[in-house]
JSON list of C-alpha atoms and ligand atoms in Angstrom, two decimals:
[
{"chain": "K", "resi": 211, "resn": "MET", "atom": "CA", "xyz": [0.12, -0.03, 0.32]},
{"chain": "K", "resi": 212, "resn": "ALA", "atom": "CA", "xyz": [1.04, 3.62, -0.83]},
{"chain": "K", "resi": 213, "resn": "LYS", "atom": "CA", "xyz": [2.60, 5.32, 2.07]},
{"chain": "K", "resi": 214, "resn": "THR", "atom": "CA", "xyz": [1.49, 9.05, 2.68]},
{"chain": "K", "resi": 215, "resn": "ALA", "atom": "CA", "xyz": [3.42, 11.16, 5.16]},
{"chain": "K", "resi": 216, "resn": "VAL", "atom": "CA", "xyz": [2.53, 14.48, 6.26]},
{"chain": "K", "resi": 217, "resn": "CYS", "atom": "CA", "xyz": [5.10, 17.42, 6.95]},
{"chain": "K", "resi": 218, "resn": "PRO", "atom": "CA", "xyz": [3.33, 19.95, 9.25]},
{"chain": "K", "resi": 219, "resn": "GLY", "atom": "CA", "xyz": [4.36, 23.44, 10.06]},
{"chain": "K", "resi": 220, "resn": "SER", "atom": "CA", "xyz": [3.14, 27.00, 10.20]},
{"chain": "K", "resi": 221, "resn": "PHE", "atom": "CA", "xyz": [5.53, 27.74, 7.27]},
{"chain": "K", "resi": 222, "resn": "ASP", "atom": "CA", "xyz": [5.51, 31.47, 7.86]},
{"chain": "K", "resi": 223, "resn": "PRO", "atom": "CA", "xyz": [7.70, 31.41, 5.59]},
{"chain": "K", "resi": 224, "resn": "VAL", "atom": "CA", "xyz": [9.15, 28.51, 4.21]},
{"chain": "K", "resi": 225, "resn": "THR", "atom": "CA", "xyz": [13.09, 28.44, 4.55]},
{"chain": "K", "resi": 226, "resn": "GLN", "atom": "CA", "xyz": [15.82, 26.10, 3.43]},
{"chain": "K", "resi": 227, "resn": "GLY", "atom": "CA", "xyz": [15.60, 24.20, 6.48]},
{"chain": "K", "resi": 228, "resn": "HIS", "atom": "CA", "xyz": [12.24, 23.06, 6.00]},
{"chain": "K", "resi": 229, "resn": "MET", "atom": "CA", "xyz": [12.99, 22.46, 2.02]},
{"chain": "K", "resi": 230, "resn": "ASP", "atom": "CA", "xyz": [15.52, 19.97, 3.42]},
{"chain": "K", "resi": 231, "resn": "ILE", "atom": "CA", "xyz": [13.20, 17.86, 5.55]},
{"chain": "K", "resi": 232, "resn": "ILE", "atom": "CA", "xyz": [10.23, 17.86, 2.83]},
{"chain": "K", "resi": 233, "resn": "ARG", "atom": "CA", "xyz": [13.01, 17.07, -0.01]},
{"chain": "K", "resi": 234, "resn": "ARG", "atom": "CA", "xyz": [14.18, 14.01, 2.57]},
{"chain": "K", "resi": 235, "resn": "ALA", "atom": "CA", "xyz": [10.91, 12.93, 3.26]},
{"chain": "K", "resi": 236, "resn": "SER", "atom": "CA", "xyz": [9.51, 13.09, -0.88]},
{"chain": "K", "resi": 237, "resn": "SER", "atom": "CA", "xyz": [12.29, 10.24, -1.08]},
{"chain": "K", "resi": 238, "resn": "LEU", "atom": "CA", "xyz": [11.15, 8.30, 1.76]},
{"chain": "K", "resi": 239, "resn": "PHE", "atom": "CA", "xyz": [7.48, 8.15, 1.18]},
{"chain": "K", "resi": 240, "resn": "ASP", "atom": "CA", "xyz": [5.43, 7.53, -1.97]},
{"chain": "K", "resi": 241, "resn": "ASN", "atom": "CA", "xyz": [3.62, 10.69, -1.22]},
{"chain": "K", "resi": 242, "resn": "VAL", "atom": "CA", "xyz": [4.09, 13.76, 0.95]},
{"chain": "K", "resi": 243, "resn": "ILE", "atom": "CA", "xyz": [1.40, 16.26, 1.66]},
{"chain": "K", "resi": 244, "resn": "VAL", "atom": "CA", "xyz": [2.74, 19.60, 3.42]},
{"chain": "K", "resi": 245, "resn": "VAL", "atom": "CA", "xyz": [0.43, 20.93, 5.58]},
{"chain": "K", "resi": 246, "resn": "VAL", "atom": "CA", "xyz": [0.41, 24.49, 6.48]},
{"chain": "K", "resi": 247, "resn": "MET", "atom": "CA", "xyz": [-1.50, 25.26, 9.86]},
{"chain": "K", "resi": 248, "resn": "THR", "atom": "CA", "xyz": [-2.15, 28.17, 11.83]},
{"chain": "K", "resi": 249, "resn": "ASN", "atom": "CA", "xyz": [0.00, 28.44, 15.08]},
{"chain": "K", "resi": 250, "resn": "THR", "atom": "CA", "xyz": [-2.21, 30.31, 17.76]},
{"chain": "K", "resi": 251, "resn": "ALA", "atom": "CA", "xyz": [0.84, 30.94, 19.87]},
{"chain": "K", "resi": 252, "resn": "LYS", "atom": "CA", "xyz": [2.73, 32.55, 16.95]},
{"chain": "K", "resi": 253, "resn": "GLN", "atom": "CA", "xyz": [1.60, 35.73, 15.38]},
{"chain": "K", "resi": 254, "resn": "ALA", "atom": "CA", "xyz": [2.33, 35.35, 11.43]},
{"chain": "K", "resi": 255, "resn": "MET", "atom": "CA", "xyz": [3.76, 37.53, 9.07]},
{"chain": "K", "resi": 256, "resn": "PHE", "atom": "CA", "xyz": [2.64, 35.91, 6.15]},
{"chain": "K", "resi": 257, "resn": "THR", "atom": "CA", "xyz": [-1.41, 34.73, 5.33]},
{"chain": "K", "resi": 258, "resn": "LYS", "atom": "CA", "xyz": [-2.31, 31.31, 5.05]},
{"chain": "K", "resi": 259, "resn": "GLU", "atom": "CA", "xyz": [-2.61, 31.50, 1.27]},
{"chain": "K", "resi": 260, "resn": "GLU", "atom": "CA", "xyz": [0.69, 33.16, 0.87]},
{"chain": "K", "resi": 261, "resn": "ARG", "atom": "CA", "xyz": [2.36, 30.69, 2.94]},
{"chain": "K", "resi": 262, "resn": "VAL", "atom": "CA", "xyz": [0.59, 27.75, 0.92]},
{"chain": "K", "resi": 263, "resn": "GLU", "atom": "CA", "xyz": [1.57, 29.34, -2.77]},
{"chain": "K", "resi": 264, "resn": "PHE", "atom": "CA", "xyz": [5.30, 29.72, -1.51]},
{"chain": "K", "resi": 265, "resn": "LEU", "atom": "CA", "xyz": [5.07, 26.15, -0.71]},
{"chain": "K", "resi": 266, "resn": "LYS", "atom": "CA", "xyz": [3.68, 25.30, -3.88]},
{"chain": "K", "resi": 267, "resn": "ARG", "atom": "CA", "xyz": [6.43, 27.17, -5.76]},
{"chain": "K", "resi": 268, "resn": "ALA", "atom": "CA", "xyz": [9.08, 25.85, -3.82]},
{"chain": "K", "resi": 269, "resn": "THR", "atom": "CA", "xyz": [7.88, 22.27, -4.50]},
{"chain": "K", "resi": 270, "resn": "ALA", "atom": "CA", "xyz": [7.22, 22.35, -7.53]},
{"chain": "K", "resi": 271, "resn": "GLY", "atom": "CA", "xyz": [9.93, 20.19, -8.59]},
{"chain": "K", "resi": 272, "resn": "LEU", "atom": "CA", "xyz": [9.01, 17.42, -6.40]},
{"chain": "K", "resi": 273, "resn": "GLY", "atom": "CA", "xyz": [6.51, 15.39, -8.44]},
{"chain": "K", "resi": 274, "resn": "ASN", "atom": "CA", "xyz": [4.97, 13.23, -5.54]},
{"chain": "K", "resi": 275, "resn": "VAL", "atom": "CA", "xyz": [4.49, 16.28, -2.96]},
{"chain": "K", "resi": 276, "resn": "LYS", "atom": "CA", "xyz": [1.53, 18.50, -2.55]},
{"chain": "K", "resi": 277, "resn": "VAL", "atom": "CA", "xyz": [0.82, 21.55, -0.59]},
{"chain": "K", "resi": 278, "resn": "GLU", "atom": "CA", "xyz": [-2.45, 22.09, 1.42]},
{"chain": "K", "resi": 279, "resn": "TYR", "atom": "CA", "xyz": [-3.67, 24.21, 4.56]},
{"chain": "K", "resi": 280, "resn": "TYR", "atom": "CA", "xyz": [-5.64, 22.72, 7.37]},
{"chain": "K", "resi": 281, "resn": "ASP", "atom": "CA", "xyz": [-7.08, 24.39, 10.31]},
{"chain": "K", "resi": 282, "resn": "GLY", "atom": "CA", "xyz": [-8.01, 21.75, 12.88]},
{"chain": "K", "resi": 283, "resn": "LEU", "atom": "CA", "xyz": [-6.12, 18.91, 14.45]},
{"chain": "K", "resi": 284, "resn": "LEU", "atom": "CA", "xyz": [-3.32, 17.13, 13.04]},
{"chain": "K", "resi": 285, "resn": "ALA", "atom": "CA", "xyz": [-4.29, 14.14, 14.21]},
{"chain": "K", "resi": 286, "resn": "ASP", "atom": "CA", "xyz": [-7.64, 14.61, 12.49]},
{"chain": "K", "resi": 287, "resn": "TYR", "atom": "CA", "xyz": [-6.16, 15.66, 9.12]},
{"chain": "K", "resi": 288, "resn": "THR", "atom": "CA", "xyz": [-4.01, 12.52, 8.94]},
{"chain": "K", "resi": 289, "resn": "LYS", "atom": "CA", "xyz": [-7.16, 10.47, 9.35]},
{"chain": "K", "resi": 290, "resn": "LEU", "atom": "CA", "xyz": [-8.97, 12.21, 6.46]},
{"chain": "K", "resi": 291, "resn": "LYS", "atom": "CA", "xyz": [-6.00, 11.59, 4.20]},
{"chain": "K", "resi": 292, "resn": "GLY", "atom": "CA", "xyz": [-5.37, 8.40, 5.05]},
{"chain": "K", "resi": 293, "resn": "ALA", "atom": "CA", "xyz": [-1.64, 9.30, 6.14]},
{"chain": "K", "resi": 294, "resn": "SER", "atom": "CA", "xyz": [0.64, 6.82, 8.31]},
{"chain": "K", "resi": 295, "resn": "VAL", "atom": "CA", "xyz": [3.36, 8.90, 9.18]},
{"chain": "K", "resi": 296, "resn": "ILE", "atom": "CA", "xyz": [3.92, 12.90, 10.56]},
{"chain": "K", "resi": 297, "resn": "VAL", "atom": "CA", "xyz": [7.49, 13.61, 9.50]},
{"chain": "K", "resi": 298, "resn": "LYS", "atom": "CA", "xyz": [8.93, 16.49, 11.80]},
{"chain": "K", "resi": 299, "resn": "GLY", "atom": "CA", "xyz": [12.55, 18.03, 11.71]},
{"chain": "K", "resi": 300, "resn": "LEU", "atom": "CA", "xyz": [14.59, 18.14, 14.99]},
{"chain": "K", "resi": 301, "resn": "ARG", "atom": "CA", "xyz": [17.30, 21.07, 15.00]},
{"chain": "K", "resi": 302, "resn": "ALA", "atom": "CA", "xyz": [18.60, 20.85, 18.51]},
{"chain": "K", "resi": 303, "resn": "LEU", "atom": "CA", "xyz": [17.51, 19.39, 22.04]},
{"chain": "K", "resi": 304, "resn": "SER", "atom": "CA", "xyz": [15.40, 22.21, 22.70]},
{"chain": "K", "resi": 305, "resn": "ASP", "atom": "CA", "xyz": [12.63, 21.09, 20.29]},
{"chain": "K", "resi": 306, "resn": "PHE", "atom": "CA", "xyz": [12.87, 17.54, 21.67]},
{"chain": "K", "resi": 307, "resn": "GLU", "atom": "CA", "xyz": [10.25, 18.09, 24.69]},
{"chain": "K", "resi": 308, "resn": "TYR", "atom": "CA", "xyz": [7.72, 19.91, 22.60]},
{"chain": "K", "resi": 309, "resn": "GLU", "atom": "CA", "xyz": [7.97, 17.49, 19.82]},
{"chain": "K", "resi": 310, "resn": "PHE", "atom": "CA", "xyz": [7.85, 14.34, 21.87]},
{"chain": "K", "resi": 311, "resn": "GLN", "atom": "CA", "xyz": [4.58, 16.01, 23.47]},
{"chain": "K", "resi": 312, "resn": "MET", "atom": "CA", "xyz": [2.92, 16.81, 20.02]},
{"chain": "K", "resi": 313, "resn": "ALA", "atom": "CA", "xyz": [3.81, 13.31, 19.10]},
{"chain": "K", "resi": 314, "resn": "LEU", "atom": "CA", "xyz": [2.57, 11.33, 22.01]},
{"chain": "K", "resi": 315, "resn": "THR", "atom": "CA", "xyz": [-0.82, 13.55, 21.85]},
{"chain": "K", "resi": 316, "resn": "ASN", "atom": "CA", "xyz": [-1.35, 12.89, 18.16]},
{"chain": "K", "resi": 317, "resn": "ARG", "atom": "CA", "xyz": [-0.91, 8.87, 18.39]},
{"chain": "K", "resi": 318, "resn": "LYS", "atom": "CA", "xyz": [-3.62, 9.09, 21.10]},
{"chain": "K", "resi": 319, "resn": "ILE", "atom": "CA", "xyz": [-5.87, 10.92, 18.73]},
{"chain": "K", "resi": 320, "resn": "ASN", "atom": "CA", "xyz": [-4.86, 8.52, 15.89]},
{"chain": "K", "resi": 321, "resn": "PRO", "atom": "CA", "xyz": [-3.13, 5.03, 16.79]},
{"chain": "K", "resi": 322, "resn": "LYS", "atom": "CA", "xyz": [-2.51, 4.42, 13.34]},
{"chain": "K", "resi": 323, "resn": "VAL", "atom": "CA", "xyz": [-0.29, 7.49, 13.06]},
{"chain": "K", "resi": 324, "resn": "GLU", "atom": "CA", "xyz": [3.78, 7.20, 13.73]},
{"chain": "K", "resi": 325, "resn": "THR", "atom": "CA", "xyz": [5.40, 10.41, 14.09]},
{"chain": "K", "resi": 326, "resn": "VAL", "atom": "CA", "xyz": [9.31, 10.20, 12.05]},
{"chain": "K", "resi": 327, "resn": "PHE", "atom": "CA", "xyz": [11.73, 12.70, 13.47]},
{"chain": "K", "resi": 328, "resn": "LEU", "atom": "CA", "xyz": [14.54, 13.69, 10.95]},
{"chain": "K", "resi": 329, "resn": "THR", "atom": "CA", "xyz": [17.61, 15.11, 12.00]},
{"chain": "K", "resi": 330, "resn": "THR", "atom": "CA", "xyz": [18.36, 18.81, 10.67]},
{"chain": "K", "resi": 331, "resn": "THR", "atom": "CA", "xyz": [21.26, 18.90, 7.92]},
{"chain": "K", "resi": 332, "resn": "ALA", "atom": "CA", "xyz": [24.12, 20.48, 10.03]},
{"chain": "K", "resi": 333, "resn": "GLU", "atom": "CA", "xyz": [24.01, 24.10, 7.84]},
{"chain": "K", "resi": 334, "resn": "TYR", "atom": "CA", "xyz": [20.44, 24.51, 8.59]},
{"chain": "K", "resi": 335, "resn": "MET", "atom": "CA", "xyz": [20.71, 23.64, 12.21]},
{"chain": "K", "resi": 336, "resn": "TYR", "atom": "CA", "xyz": [20.38, 27.22, 13.36]},
{"chain": "K", "resi": 337, "resn": "LEU", "atom": "CA", "xyz": [17.61, 28.32, 10.63]},
{"chain": "K", "resi": 338, "resn": "SER", "atom": "CA", "xyz": [14.20, 29.24, 11.56]},
{"chain": "K", "resi": 339, "resn": "SER", "atom": "CA", "xyz": [11.52, 31.35, 10.28]},
{"chain": "K", "resi": 340, "resn": "SER", "atom": "CA", "xyz": [11.50, 33.79, 12.93]},
{"chain": "K", "resi": 341, "resn": "LEU", "atom": "CA", "xyz": [15.35, 34.11, 12.02]},
{"chain": "K", "resi": 342, "resn": "VAL", "atom": "CA", "xyz": [14.10, 34.78, 8.43]},
{"chain": "K", "resi": 343, "resn": "LYS", "atom": "CA", "xyz": [11.59, 37.22, 9.37]},
{"chain": "K", "resi": 344, "resn": "GLN", "atom": "CA", "xyz": [14.02, 39.10, 11.68]},
{"chain": "K", "resi": 345, "resn": "VAL", "atom": "CA", "xyz": [16.88, 39.46, 9.23]},
{"chain": "K", "resi": 346, "resn": "ALA", "atom": "CA", "xyz": [14.22, 40.61, 6.70]},
{"chain": "K", "resi": 347, "resn": "ARG", "atom": "CA", "xyz": [12.77, 43.11, 8.98]},
{"chain": "K", "resi": 348, "resn": "LEU", "atom": "CA", "xyz": [16.07, 44.94, 9.47]},
{"chain": "K", "resi": 349, "resn": "GLY", "atom": "CA", "xyz": [17.04, 44.79, 5.83]},
{"chain": "K", "resi": 350, "resn": "GLY", "atom": "CA", "xyz": [19.22, 42.03, 5.65]},
{"chain": "K", "resi": 351, "resn": "ASP", "atom": "CA", "xyz": [19.74, 39.69, 2.86]},
{"chain": "K", "resi": 352, "resn": "VAL", "atom": "CA", "xyz": [17.60, 36.41, 3.19]},
{"chain": "K", "resi": 353, "resn": "SER", "atom": "CA", "xyz": [19.01, 34.73, 0.14]},
{"chain": "K", "resi": 354, "resn": "ASP", "atom": "CA", "xyz": [21.03, 31.99, 2.03]},
{"chain": "K", "resi": 355, "resn": "PHE", "atom": "CA", "xyz": [18.02, 30.93, 3.97]},
{"chain": "K", "resi": 356, "resn": "VAL", "atom": "CA", "xyz": [14.82, 30.94, 1.79]},
{"chain": "K", "resi": 357, "resn": "PRO", "atom": "CA", "xyz": [13.85, 29.42, -1.72]},
{"chain": "K", "resi": 358, "resn": "GLU", "atom": "CA", "xyz": [15.13, 31.62, -4.29]},
{"chain": "K", "resi": 359, "resn": "CYS", "atom": "CA", "xyz": [11.30, 31.85, -5.89]},
{"chain": "K", "resi": 360, "resn": "ILE", "atom": "CA", "xyz": [10.10, 33.55, -2.46]},
{"chain": "K", "resi": 361, "resn": "ILE", "atom": "CA", "xyz": [12.91, 35.94, -2.02]},
{"chain": "K", "resi": 362, "resn": "ASP", "atom": "CA", "xyz": [11.09, 39.45, -3.91]},
{"chain": "K", "resi": 363, "resn": "ASP", "atom": "CA", "xyz": [7.69, 38.45, -1.61]},
{"chain": "K", "resi": 364, "resn": "ILE", "atom": "CA", "xyz": [9.36, 38.60, 1.58]},
{"chain": "K", "resi": 365, "resn": "THR", "atom": "CA", "xyz": [11.18, 41.89, 0.34]},
{"chain": "K", "resi": 366, "resn": "LYS", "atom": "CA", "xyz": [7.89, 43.27, -0.90]},
{"chain": "K", "resi": 367, "resn": "LYS", "atom": "CA", "xyz": [6.17, 42.21, 2.34]},
{"chain": "K", "resi": 368, "resn": "VAL", "atom": "CA", "xyz": [8.48, 43.80, 4.54]},
{"chain": "K", "resi": 369, "resn": "LYS", "atom": "CA", "xyz": [8.62, 47.29, 2.52]},
{"chain": "K", "resi": 370, "resn": "HIS", "atom": "CA", "xyz": [4.60, 47.10, 3.15]},
{"chain": "K", "resi": 371, "resn": "THR", "atom": "CA", "xyz": [4.86, 46.35, 6.61]},
{"chain": "K", "resi": 372, "resn": "ASN", "atom": "CA", "xyz": [7.26, 48.99, 7.02]},
{"chain": "K", "resi": 373, "resn": "ALA", "atom": "CA", "xyz": [5.39, 51.51, 5.08]},
{"chain": "K", "resi": 374, "resn": "ASP", "atom": "CA", "xyz": [2.04, 50.59, 7.20]},
{"chain": "K", "resi": 375, "resn": "LYS", "atom": "CA", "xyz": [3.92, 51.15, 10.25]},
{"chain": "K", "resi": 376, "resn": "ALA", "atom": "CA", "xyz": [5.51, 54.66, 9.34]},
{"chain": "K", "resi": 377, "resn": "ALA", "atom": "CA", "xyz": [2.03, 55.64, 8.23]},
{"chain": "K", "resi": 378, "resn": "SER", "atom": "CA", "xyz": [0.57, 54.83, 11.41]},
{"chain": "K", "resi": 379, "resn": "GLY", "atom": "CA", "xyz": [3.22, 56.33, 13.64]},
{"chain": "K", "resi": 380, "resn": "LYS", "atom": "CA", "xyz": [4.73, 53.29, 14.84]},
{"chain": "K", "resi": 381, "resn": "MET", "atom": "CA", "xyz": [8.19, 53.52, 13.50]},
{"chain": "N", "resi": 1334, "resn": "LIG", "atom": "P1", "xyz": [5.89, 25.33, 13.88]},
{"chain": "N", "resi": 1334, "resn": "LIG", "atom": "O1", "xyz": [5.66, 26.81, 13.76]},
{"chain": "N", "resi": 1334, "resn": "LIG", "atom": "O2", "xyz": [4.62, 24.70, 14.10]},
{"chain": "N", "resi": 1334, "resn": "LIG", "atom": "O3", "xyz": [6.97, 24.98, 15.00]},
{"chain": "N", "resi": 1334, "resn": "LIG", "atom": "P2", "xyz": [7.76, 25.40, 11.38]},
{"chain": "N", "resi": 1334, "resn": "LIG", "atom": "O4", "xyz": [7.01, 25.97, 10.24]},
{"chain": "N", "resi": 1334, "resn": "LIG", "atom": "O5", "xyz": [8.28, 26.41, 12.67]},
{"chain": "N", "resi": 1334, "resn": "LIG", "atom": "O6", "xyz": [6.29, 25.02, 12.55]},
{"chain": "N", "resi": 1334, "resn": "LIG", "atom": "O7", "xyz": [8.33, 24.08, 11.59]},
{"chain": "N", "resi": 1334, "resn": "LIG", "atom": "C1", "xyz": [7.84, 23.10, 10.91]},
{"chain": "N", "resi": 1334, "resn": "LIG", "atom": "C2", "xyz": [8.86, 21.81, 11.08]},
{"chain": "N", "resi": 1334, "resn": "LIG", "atom": "O8", "xyz": [10.23, 21.80, 10.30]},
{"chain": "N", "resi": 1334, "resn": "LIG", "atom": "C3", "xyz": [9.01, 21.46, 12.29]},
{"chain": "N", "resi": 1334, "resn": "LIG", "atom": "O9", "xyz": [8.86, 20.00, 12.38]},
{"chain": "N", "resi": 1334, "resn": "LIG", "atom": "C4", "xyz": [10.18, 21.81, 12.43]},
{"chain": "N", "resi": 1334, "resn": "LIG", "atom": "O10", "xyz": [11.32, 21.26, 13.53]},
{"chain": "N", "resi": 1334, "resn": "LIG", "atom": "C5", "xyz": [10.92, 21.83, 11.08]},
{"chain": "N", "resi": 1334, "resn": "LIG", "atom": "N1", "xyz": [12.08, 22.77, 10.80]},
{"chain": "N", "resi": 1334, "resn": "LIG", "atom": "C6", "xyz": [12.01, 23.73, 11.06]},
{"chain": "N", "resi": 1334, "resn": "LIG", "atom": "N2", "xyz": [13.15, 24.60, 10.56]},
{"chain": "N", "resi": 1334, "resn": "LIG", "atom": "C7", "xyz": [14.21, 23.39, 10.46]},
{"chain": "N", "resi": 1334, "resn": "LIG", "atom": "C8", "xyz": [15.58, 23.16, 10.27]},
{"chain": "N", "resi": 1334, "resn": "LIG", "atom": "N3", "xyz": [15.93, 24.62, 9.92]},
{"chain": "N", "resi": 1334, "resn": "LIG", "atom": "N4", "xyz": [16.23, 21.98, 10.09]},
{"chain": "N", "resi": 1334, "resn": "LIG", "atom": "C9", "xyz": [15.04, 20.88, 10.07]},
{"chain": "N", "resi": 1334, "resn": "LIG", "atom": "N5", "xyz": [14.09, 20.82, 10.43]},
{"chain": "N", "resi": 1334, "resn": "LIG", "atom": "C10", "xyz": [13.06, 22.25, 10.41]}
]
């Protein structure tokens, strides 16, 4: 039976670290669904439509990968899609406790799902969406951190946000 894996995250925005995990998942499983979710603990810079669109562009060359948005519980989504694996990336020990808790919770809700952890590639160990946003907001070059096809959108968004803040006197 074909194995479907899901790669969940907020992807705000997608980074080379995410792409590394997605590429490796796509070579391990028959089908991969990258699922964009809303992390209520974080204030998103990009809309869900933008985050999905960026991922679609970045994964266009990976034939067995598709991108969707889901607003509910990940464990329910895996049931809905008949996915048996959740793929997550681990950067450091600090990721572990939270991910461990999430994996146990997801298995409790959907006992048929296994969470598989891929260790980050060393060069992306420091990389996070928050870091990309911080560098971009301060006018830095993010070209080493994100897929090339989304760089212009990040620059535009930052200019737009800065212009809005200036207009409302918050800068
Ligand atoms: P969330 O906001 O839900 O933590 P993210 O979009 O930050 O989601 O990350 C999605 C997934 O990608 C997580 O499993 C995270 O551990 C993994 N990930 C993020 N950055 C990296 C990286 N640089 N290397 C490996 N995995 C990563």
